[in-house]
């Protein structure tokens, strides 16, 4: 069962890069609408910039990615939320996911405010340091490292 669950983590880096590609694509499409209307050429350029796997010619992945329509230049918020969650997990729950102290602190310092406290202040206060983009990117990279270590350990067990 552990090995089966670990298979979900094998392509975590490629999945993260795909999210980065779609986030950047969303920003380009909604910030500077394409004048030549060739959205696939724009996708190919962004994919080549942000993904380690090559773009597959004669494809248009952006056409089946419906979030580009509904989010309106906000798709990046998915990665931002994931990075915040990852930073909180790593600093408070990773070693003991069922810690009642960590859970109570999260409830008291984050959930109890509802929408009454600005997100940046809430997360910074909870993490006990000013939240910076580099820290959030690092949290995502640490998450990938942890997933890779899990997969590698299970593969060595054969």
PDB file of C-alpha atoms in Angstrom, residues 43-94:
ATOM      1  CA  UNK A  43       2.010  28.712 -24.305  1.00  0.00           C
ATOM      2  CA  UNK A  44       5.008  27.126 -26.027  1.00  0.00           C
ATOM      3  CA  UNK A  45       7.261  30.054 -25.084  1.00  0.00           C
ATOM      4  CA  UNK A  46       6.148  30.021 -21.441  1.00  0.00           C
ATOM      5  CA  UNK A  47       6.397  26.236 -21.248  1.00  0.00           C
ATOM      6  CA  UNK A  48       9.958  26.391 -22.573  1.00  0.00           C
ATOM      7  CA  UNK A  49      10.821  29.009 -19.949  1.00  0.00           C
ATOM      8  CA  UNK A  50       9.305  27.351 -16.866  1.00  0.00           C
ATOM      9  CA  UNK A  51       9.264  23.595 -17.509  1.00  0.00           C
ATOM     10  CA  UNK A  52      12.157  21.155 -17.724  1.00  0.00           C
ATOM     11  CA  UNK A  53      10.296  18.803 -20.073  1.00  0.00           C
ATOM     12  CA  UNK A  54      10.123  19.872 -23.723  1.00  0.00           C
ATOM     13  CA  UNK A  55       6.957  21.261 -25.242  1.00  0.00           C
ATOM     14  CA  UNK A  56       5.208  18.672 -27.429  1.00  0.00           C
ATOM     15  CA  UNK A  57       4.733  20.095 -30.919  1.00  0.00           C
ATOM     16  CA  UNK A  58       1.276  20.392 -32.443  1.00  0.00           C
ATOM     17  CA  UNK A  59      -0.494  20.388 -29.090  1.00  0.00           C
ATOM     18  CA  UNK A  60      -2.478  23.072 -27.313  1.00  0.00           C
ATOM     19  CA  UNK A  61      -2.794  22.097 -23.630  1.00  0.00           C
ATOM     20  CA  UNK A  62      -4.126  25.513 -22.700  1.00  0.00           C
ATOM     21  CA  UNK A  63      -7.332  24.813 -24.629  1.00  0.00           C
ATOM     22  CA  UNK A  64      -8.454  22.139 -22.166  1.00  0.00           C
ATOM     23  CA  UNK A  65      -7.358  24.026 -19.054  1.00  0.00           C
ATOM     24  CA  UNK A  66     -10.616  25.705 -18.063  1.00  0.00           C
ATOM     25  CA  UNK A  67      -9.135  27.562 -15.073  1.00  0.00           C
ATOM     26  CA  UNK A  68      -7.624  30.096 -17.467  1.00  0.00           C
ATOM     27  CA  UNK A  69     -11.123  31.436 -18.065  1.00  0.00           C
ATOM     28  CA  UNK A  70     -12.639  31.476 -14.602  1.00  0.00           C
ATOM     29  CA  UNK A  71      -9.709  32.719 -12.560  1.00  0.00           C
ATOM     30  CA  UNK A  72      -8.962  35.888 -14.529  1.00  0.00           C
ATOM     31  CA  UNK A  73      -5.233  36.375 -13.767  1.00  0.00           C
ATOM     32  CA  UNK A  74      -5.599  34.763 -10.359  1.00  0.00           C
ATOM     33  CA  UNK A  75      -4.653  31.169 -11.092  1.00  0.00           C
ATOM     34  CA  UNK A  76      -1.262  31.823  -9.492  1.00  0.00           C
ATOM     35  CA  UNK A  77      -3.091  32.004  -6.145  1.00  0.00           C
ATOM     36  CA  UNK A  78      -3.305  28.201  -6.213  1.00  0.00           C
ATOM     37  CA  UNK A  79       0.490  27.931  -5.993  1.00  0.00           C
ATOM     38  CA  UNK A  80       0.632  30.722  -3.445  1.00  0.00           C
ATOM     39  CA  UNK A  81      -1.898  28.963  -1.207  1.00  0.00           C
ATOM     40  CA  UNK A  82      -0.072  25.671  -1.644  1.00  0.00           C
ATOM     41  CA  UNK A  83       3.242  27.255  -0.670  1.00  0.00           C
ATOM     42  CA  UNK A  84       1.713  28.838   2.453  1.00  0.00           C
ATOM     43  CA  UNK A  85       0.121  25.527   3.432  1.00  0.00           C
ATOM     44  CA  UNK A  86       3.424  23.757   2.855  1.00  0.00           C
ATOM     45  CA  UNK A  87       5.329  26.277   5.003  1.00  0.00           C
ATOM     46  CA  UNK A  88       2.780  25.894   7.814  1.00  0.00           C
ATOM     47  CA  UNK A  89       2.857  22.100   7.540  1.00  0.00           C
ATOM     48  CA  UNK A  90       6.649  21.893   7.578  1.00  0.00           C
ATOM     49  CA  UNK A  91       7.125  24.229  10.509  1.00  0.00           C
ATOM     50  CA  UNK A  92       4.285  22.947  12.712  1.00  0.00           C
ATOM     51  CA  UNK A  93       2.849  19.588  11.686  1.00  0.00           C
ATOM     52  CA  UNK A  94       5.309  17.546   9.637  1.00  0.00           C
TER      53      UNK A  94
END
